[in-house]
Amino acid sequence: MTVSVALAGCTGSIGRQTVEVVTADPDRFRIDAVSVGSSVADAVQVVATTGARVLAVADEAARSTARDMLNDAGMGHVEVVDDLAPVCSEVDVVVNAVVGFAGLDITVATLAAGRRLALANKESLIAAGPVVQPLRSTPGAELIPVDSEHSALHQCLRSGTPDAGEVERLILTASGGPFRGRTLDELAQVRREDALAHPTWAMGPKITVDSSTLMNKGLEVIEAHELFAVPYDRIDVVVHPQSVVHSMVEFTDASTIAQLSMPDMRLPIAYALAWPQRGGTPFGRIDWATVGSLTFEGPDRATFRCLDLAIAAGRMGGDAPAVLSAANEVAVEAFLDGRLGWAAISDVVSRVLDAHDVAVPGTVGDVIDADRRGRIAAAAVVAQMAA
Ligand code: NDP
Ligand code: MG
């Protein structure tokens, strides 16, 4: 029986790679429904490749363009809708590859429908932890991470021990991004294209900037805490520039289990789709004769302040991670638009977080409200800095 998949965010980096994983193994997987923000020409291509029967388009104007394009291409039978969420209950797995807070409704809808969520959209889990956690116990609901580090941890925990009490530490690896080894002075004038030139991973612009500030790793510490219920003082970060060791679990006897593969997101995507089996296509196989040295070093926490800012928000708990993540989205957007310097991203986030009084969100509405307040506060700081 084939696994039916709904793919939210089908035109992005993870979205396109998910299509590759599915089309590489058509006996096993098929895509029934996809969603997109506004790039409908690309989405129509994905529909043609995958045979999806539903296309959700978030942008209203783009929605009617999509209908016309599908009709012109002889695919008028494809249903064009405004929201993928109602379709989540009709498939086996939902891949959430939307970028940013906009991915929240898919995370919530999938778990509430008792389906498997293959989660790339870390922002929804980070921002809405207190609201998402209870949904994980919906009968049938499963959360399998797609983020490579968390997929690695999931794999290490699976092979290590069934007893959570035997886990001593989670160790997340970080590539260090394009600015590893630089000083703050050297980073004062970095441009958009410098930050977008990631040394080991080709990803969408938002996460690529997050990798350059180490905010991505900070968010991933919160993500690991939410996914595996390990306290913050037992989650470490180590810089590993080659991105071959994707993360590690240390057990109480000091034995450490790591997951290794070449940097290729198709492997963790296939892992989440095939769970509890393994994927059949070898993505990211290591050639041991040529892989060379694997090196490790501590992160430069003084230069890359976003790492500890995120961990601080995680420790504050409640809606602090939502506010941090929202402020970061606003700051990254301002940087990508040329309205904010790279080094000021951490200033914006830090000022918003400092001024925030933590509350515990009880509903999705509370999380949306925290996100909105984080965005307003961050926009005000960005405007002040630009003045
Ligand atoms: P991209 O920017 O490449 O793609 C984002 C996708 O989301 C696009 O398809 C975009 O559509 C879609 N989208 C945006 N807004 C909406 C909306 N409101 N409704 C539906 N779809 C929407 O991002 P990435 O693929 O790089 O990242 C996706 C997520 O995966 C992020 O949370 C990221 O942190 C995470 N991730 C990514 C990795 C990677 O290697 N890329 C690795 C690990 C995690 P449109 O084209 O129309 O804008
Ligand atoms: Mg990652």
XYZ file of C-alpha atoms and ligand atoms in Angstrom:
436
model
C 0.000 0.000 0.000
C 1.352 3.429 -0.878
C 1.736 6.084 1.794
C -0.369 9.123 0.861
C 1.286 12.457 1.524
C 0.127 16.066 1.785
C 2.962 18.525 1.227
C 2.649 22.026 2.670
C 5.118 24.458 1.095
C 5.737 22.402 -2.052
C 7.858 24.958 -3.938
C 10.559 25.578 -1.331
C 13.843 23.834 -0.681
C 12.325 21.097 1.513
C 9.190 20.975 -0.648
C 11.131 20.285 -3.833
C 13.300 17.675 -2.144
C 10.188 15.961 -0.775
C 8.896 15.692 -4.343
C 12.214 14.057 -5.307
C 11.964 11.537 -2.464
C 8.393 10.625 -3.355
C 8.965 10.356 -7.107
C 12.066 8.204 -6.515
C 9.873 5.558 -4.877
C 6.411 5.668 -6.500
C 5.501 2.180 -5.292
C 5.802 3.381 -1.752
C 4.786 7.061 -1.670
C 2.378 9.346 -3.498
C 1.526 13.019 -3.071
C -2.221 13.728 -2.957
C -2.277 17.386 -1.979
C 0.143 20.312 -1.951
C 0.158 23.932 -0.809
C 2.047 27.056 -1.702
C 2.220 30.691 -0.630
C 2.044 32.532 -3.945
C 4.442 30.957 -6.488
C 1.732 29.187 -8.427
C 3.654 28.592 -11.665
C 6.093 26.396 -9.729
C 3.248 24.789 -7.800
C 1.433 23.856 -11.017
C 4.644 22.130 -12.140
C 4.693 20.178 -8.875
C 1.057 19.178 -9.425
C 1.935 17.987 -12.934
C 4.915 15.966 -11.634
C 3.141 14.404 -8.683
C -0.455 14.043 -9.860
C -1.707 15.800 -6.710
C -5.489 16.279 -6.740
C -5.620 19.295 -4.422
C -3.635 22.547 -4.586
C -4.000 25.029 -1.718
C -2.856 28.572 -2.440
C -2.540 30.973 0.502
C -2.419 34.161 -1.585
C -5.890 35.093 -2.818
C -4.897 36.762 -6.106
C -2.549 33.897 -6.943
C -5.372 31.405 -6.346
C -7.355 32.441 -9.421
C -4.158 32.506 -11.487
C -3.558 28.908 -10.377
C -7.047 27.879 -11.562
C -6.397 29.428 -14.990
C -2.980 27.808 -15.277
C -4.324 24.370 -14.351
C -7.164 24.702 -16.861
C -4.733 25.774 -19.594
C -2.500 22.809 -18.795
C -5.385 20.332 -19.028
C -5.479 19.808 -15.260
C -8.828 21.457 -14.598
C -9.831 18.485 -12.409
C -7.377 19.584 -9.707
C -9.186 21.221 -6.800
C -7.829 24.667 -5.895
C -8.525 25.630 -2.269
C -7.407 28.324 0.156
C -6.222 26.054 2.956
C -4.529 22.643 3.151
C -5.516 22.094 6.810
C -8.871 20.355 6.147
C -7.093 17.869 3.842
C -4.636 16.779 6.567
C -7.104 14.212 7.923
C -7.353 12.545 4.489
C -3.715 11.437 4.116
C -1.253 9.227 6.013
C 1.540 11.796 6.400
C 1.672 15.570 6.217
C 5.046 17.140 5.421
C 5.109 20.674 6.837
C 7.700 22.490 4.706
C 6.212 25.970 5.069
C 8.694 28.583 6.264
C 8.107 30.512 9.485
C 5.114 30.994 11.762
C 2.755 30.572 8.785
C 3.256 26.807 9.262
C 1.378 26.754 12.578
C -2.077 25.783 11.280
C -0.725 22.733 9.431
C 1.144 21.483 12.498
C -1.961 21.877 14.637
C -4.379 20.451 12.032
C -2.238 17.355 11.373
C -1.760 16.391 14.997
C -5.395 17.186 15.863
C -6.467 14.909 12.989
C -4.407 12.059 14.466
C -1.996 11.868 11.520
C 1.754 11.660 11.190
C 3.446 15.026 10.957
C 6.817 15.084 9.164
C 7.944 18.406 10.558
C 10.443 20.657 8.810
C 8.663 23.832 9.949
C 10.435 24.099 13.297
C 9.006 27.573 13.970
C 5.511 26.196 14.684
C 6.727 23.757 17.342
C 9.040 26.353 18.880
C 6.430 29.117 19.018
C 3.530 26.949 20.069
C 5.139 24.263 22.262
C 2.598 24.519 25.119
C -0.305 24.212 22.650
C 1.235 21.595 20.326
C 2.422 19.194 23.070
C -1.049 18.050 24.205
C -2.043 17.436 20.566
C 0.742 14.855 20.247
C -1.332 12.498 22.402
C -4.237 12.544 19.936
C -4.748 8.873 18.982
C -2.808 8.199 15.760
C -0.816 11.441 15.937
C 2.955 11.147 15.506
C 5.599 13.827 15.164
C 8.670 12.775 13.192
C 11.239 15.544 12.755
C 12.645 16.383 9.317
C 15.224 18.845 10.593
C 18.458 16.896 10.064
C 19.746 17.251 13.637
C 16.483 16.081 15.149
C 16.143 13.274 12.657
C 19.635 12.240 13.773
C 18.603 12.377 17.440
C 15.439 10.415 16.654
C 17.581 7.750 14.967
C 20.145 7.653 17.797
C 17.441 7.346 20.449
C 15.794 4.575 18.479
C 18.971 2.521 18.336
C 20.214 3.405 21.805
C 17.685 2.582 24.499
C 13.973 2.495 25.170
C 14.553 4.027 28.612
C 14.538 7.845 28.609
C 16.286 7.792 32.025
C 19.436 6.518 30.309
C 19.851 9.611 28.137
C 22.529 11.861 29.569
C 22.854 14.592 26.908
C 21.743 15.557 23.439
C 24.550 17.064 21.363
C 23.404 19.101 18.374
C 25.959 19.717 15.662
C 26.144 23.050 13.827
C 28.026 23.774 10.625
C 28.917 27.200 12.014
C 27.540 28.845 8.865
C 29.391 31.109 6.438
C 30.835 33.409 9.133
C 32.492 30.826 11.370
C 35.810 32.137 12.689
C 35.014 35.812 11.944
C 35.073 38.571 14.559
C 32.229 41.042 15.176
C 34.336 43.788 13.581
C 34.758 41.704 10.444
C 31.033 41.043 10.414
C 29.952 44.691 10.663
C 29.617 45.103 6.888
C 28.370 41.713 5.699
C 25.941 41.774 2.792
C 22.856 39.745 1.989
C 24.744 37.548 -0.486
C 27.477 36.804 2.067
C 24.901 35.533 4.557
C 23.132 33.515 1.859
C 26.306 31.629 0.869
C 26.029 28.617 3.171
C 29.084 26.325 3.068
C 27.345 22.933 3.310
C 23.550 23.235 2.854
C 21.436 24.807 0.052
C 18.298 26.030 1.846
C 15.643 28.746 1.681
C 16.754 32.323 2.509
C 15.228 32.586 6.007
C 16.890 29.490 7.472
C 20.142 30.338 5.662
C 20.303 33.701 7.425
C 19.337 31.959 10.697
C 22.302 29.618 10.148
C 24.648 32.560 9.679
C 23.607 34.090 13.033
C 23.375 30.700 14.834
C 19.731 31.573 15.601
C 18.928 28.401 13.694
C 20.917 26.367 16.199
C 19.296 28.184 19.116
C 15.861 27.449 17.665
C 16.954 23.839 17.232
C 17.867 23.593 20.923
C 14.271 24.627 21.738
C 13.020 22.198 19.087
C 15.040 19.347 20.647
C 13.718 20.215 24.115
C 10.130 20.173 22.826
C 10.551 16.979 20.789
C 12.459 14.833 23.257
C 11.600 16.405 26.656
C 15.273 16.746 27.633
C 16.002 19.712 29.964
C 17.990 22.644 28.560
C 21.050 22.007 30.749
C 21.427 18.618 29.066
C 21.363 19.866 25.468
C 24.724 20.957 24.057
C 25.839 22.478 20.765
C 29.107 21.673 19.021
C 30.358 23.177 15.763
C 31.173 20.573 13.121
C 31.930 22.354 9.829
C 31.699 19.290 7.567
C 28.006 18.587 8.432
C 28.509 14.814 8.292
C 27.714 14.025 11.940
C 24.142 15.332 12.194
C 23.820 15.052 15.979
C 24.569 12.699 18.856
C 23.067 11.232 21.994
C 25.245 10.536 25.028
C 23.950 7.907 27.431
C 24.524 7.635 31.207
C 27.490 5.280 30.716
C 29.150 7.983 28.516
C 28.609 5.949 25.377
C 27.739 8.288 22.509
C 25.744 7.310 19.434
C 25.893 9.569 16.374
C 24.107 9.568 13.013
C 26.307 10.232 9.968
C 25.558 10.849 6.298
C 26.552 13.415 3.701
C 24.525 16.640 4.005
C 21.381 15.770 2.024
C 17.930 16.663 3.365
C 16.320 13.948 1.265
C 17.551 11.399 3.824
C 15.670 12.860 6.834
C 12.643 13.555 4.608
C 12.581 9.902 3.482
C 13.112 8.761 7.086
C 10.024 10.679 8.222
C 7.940 9.390 5.292
C 8.984 5.755 5.680
C 8.896 5.595 9.518
C 8.922 3.092 11.199
C 10.650 1.458 8.248
C 13.667 2.979 6.494
C 13.655 4.605 3.087
C 14.887 2.468 0.214
C 16.805 5.106 -1.768
C 20.337 5.868 -0.516
C 20.488 9.660 -0.194
C 23.732 11.051 1.248
C 25.771 7.848 1.288
C 29.279 8.389 2.671
C 32.352 7.496 0.667
C 34.674 6.756 3.591
C 37.786 6.833 1.429
C 37.223 10.480 0.522
C 35.217 11.961 3.390
C 38.415 13.224 5.087
C 38.640 14.691 8.588
C 35.658 15.377 10.756
C 36.384 18.216 13.186
C 34.574 19.643 16.202
C 34.893 22.903 18.168
C 32.860 24.964 20.620
C 30.553 27.695 19.252
C 31.639 31.362 19.499
C 28.788 32.488 21.755
C 30.020 36.069 22.100
C 30.014 36.771 18.356
C 26.923 34.731 17.532
C 24.647 35.984 20.308
C 21.453 34.588 18.809
C 22.371 31.098 20.019
C 22.125 32.035 23.693
C 19.219 34.435 23.124
C 17.157 31.546 21.801
C 18.207 29.237 24.625
C 17.299 31.990 27.124
C 13.839 32.270 25.546
C 13.486 28.487 25.744
C 14.337 28.555 29.446
C 11.878 31.427 30.032
C 9.235 29.176 28.494
C 5.575 30.107 27.960
C 5.235 32.498 25.038
C 8.878 33.668 25.098
C 9.932 31.321 22.255
C 6.979 32.609 20.158
C 8.057 36.196 20.741
C 11.710 35.386 20.025
C 10.851 33.561 16.811
C 8.522 36.369 15.642
C 11.114 39.064 16.397
C 13.712 37.046 14.538
C 11.455 36.658 11.468
C 10.932 40.425 11.371
C 14.641 41.149 11.808
C 15.695 38.603 9.160
C 13.166 40.026 6.704
C 14.507 43.532 7.363
C 18.056 42.265 6.798
C 17.082 40.534 3.539
C 15.354 43.766 2.403
C 18.459 45.822 3.179
C 16.788 47.721 6.058
C 18.890 46.237 8.863
C 22.531 45.266 9.286
C 23.404 41.633 9.953
C 24.875 42.347 13.396
C 21.688 44.203 14.396
C 19.540 41.052 14.052
C 20.611 39.914 17.513
C 20.075 43.442 18.908
C 16.474 43.487 17.691
C 15.740 40.059 19.144
C 17.446 40.859 22.421
C 15.587 44.144 22.918
C 12.217 42.554 22.188
C 12.918 39.633 24.515
C 14.172 41.913 27.330
C 10.944 43.910 27.243
C 8.706 40.836 27.200
C 6.671 39.636 30.201
C 6.174 35.904 29.857
C 2.647 34.471 29.787
C 1.694 30.855 29.192
C -0.361 30.429 26.011
C -3.345 28.122 26.507
C -4.778 28.268 23.008
C -3.675 28.684 19.409
C -5.189 32.186 19.628
C -2.826 33.036 22.520
C 0.142 31.898 20.423
C -1.008 33.978 17.448
C -1.352 36.939 19.775
C 2.173 36.444 21.184
C 3.532 36.199 17.642
C 1.726 39.405 16.686
C 3.072 41.260 19.720
C 6.606 40.031 18.982
C 6.321 41.281 15.407
C 4.994 44.714 16.396
C 7.732 45.166 19.011
C 10.443 44.043 16.588
C 9.176 46.281 13.771
C 9.329 49.239 16.156
C 12.940 48.435 17.101
C 13.906 47.990 13.435
C 12.301 51.348 12.552
C 14.104 53.031 15.460
C 17.452 51.596 14.362
C 16.921 52.704 10.762
C 15.983 56.269 11.822
P 11.715 28.025 1.460
O 11.691 29.483 1.672
O 12.633 27.446 0.434
O 10.228 27.523 1.100
C 9.112 27.891 1.854
C 7.855 27.277 1.292
O 6.746 27.700 2.099
C 7.520 27.730 -0.125
O 6.923 26.662 -0.827
C 6.501 28.846 0.102
O 5.677 29.118 -0.996
C 5.725 28.212 1.240
N 4.880 29.140 1.977
C 5.200 30.353 2.481
N 4.126 30.879 3.104
C 3.116 29.974 2.979
C 1.760 29.927 3.403
N 1.217 30.928 4.089
N 1.021 28.821 3.103
C 1.554 27.800 2.406
N 2.839 27.782 1.973
C 3.600 28.868 2.262
O 11.969 27.358 2.884
P 12.772 26.013 3.240
O 12.286 24.886 2.409
O 14.209 26.287 3.314
O 12.310 25.801 4.748
C 11.015 25.334 5.087
C 11.007 24.967 6.572
O 11.896 23.870 6.761
C 11.527 26.089 7.475
O 10.799 26.076 8.672
C 12.969 25.707 7.741
O 13.432 26.163 8.996
C 12.881 24.186 7.740
N 14.125 23.502 7.389
C 14.667 23.682 6.145
C 15.842 23.053 5.790
C 16.391 23.158 4.406
O 17.342 22.459 4.084
N 15.848 24.007 3.561
C 16.566 22.212 6.764
C 15.901 22.070 8.025
C 14.718 22.710 8.323
P 6.060 30.310 -2.027
O 7.109 29.728 -2.917
O 4.805 30.614 -2.736
O 6.534 31.454 -1.177
Mg 18.772 21.741 11.122
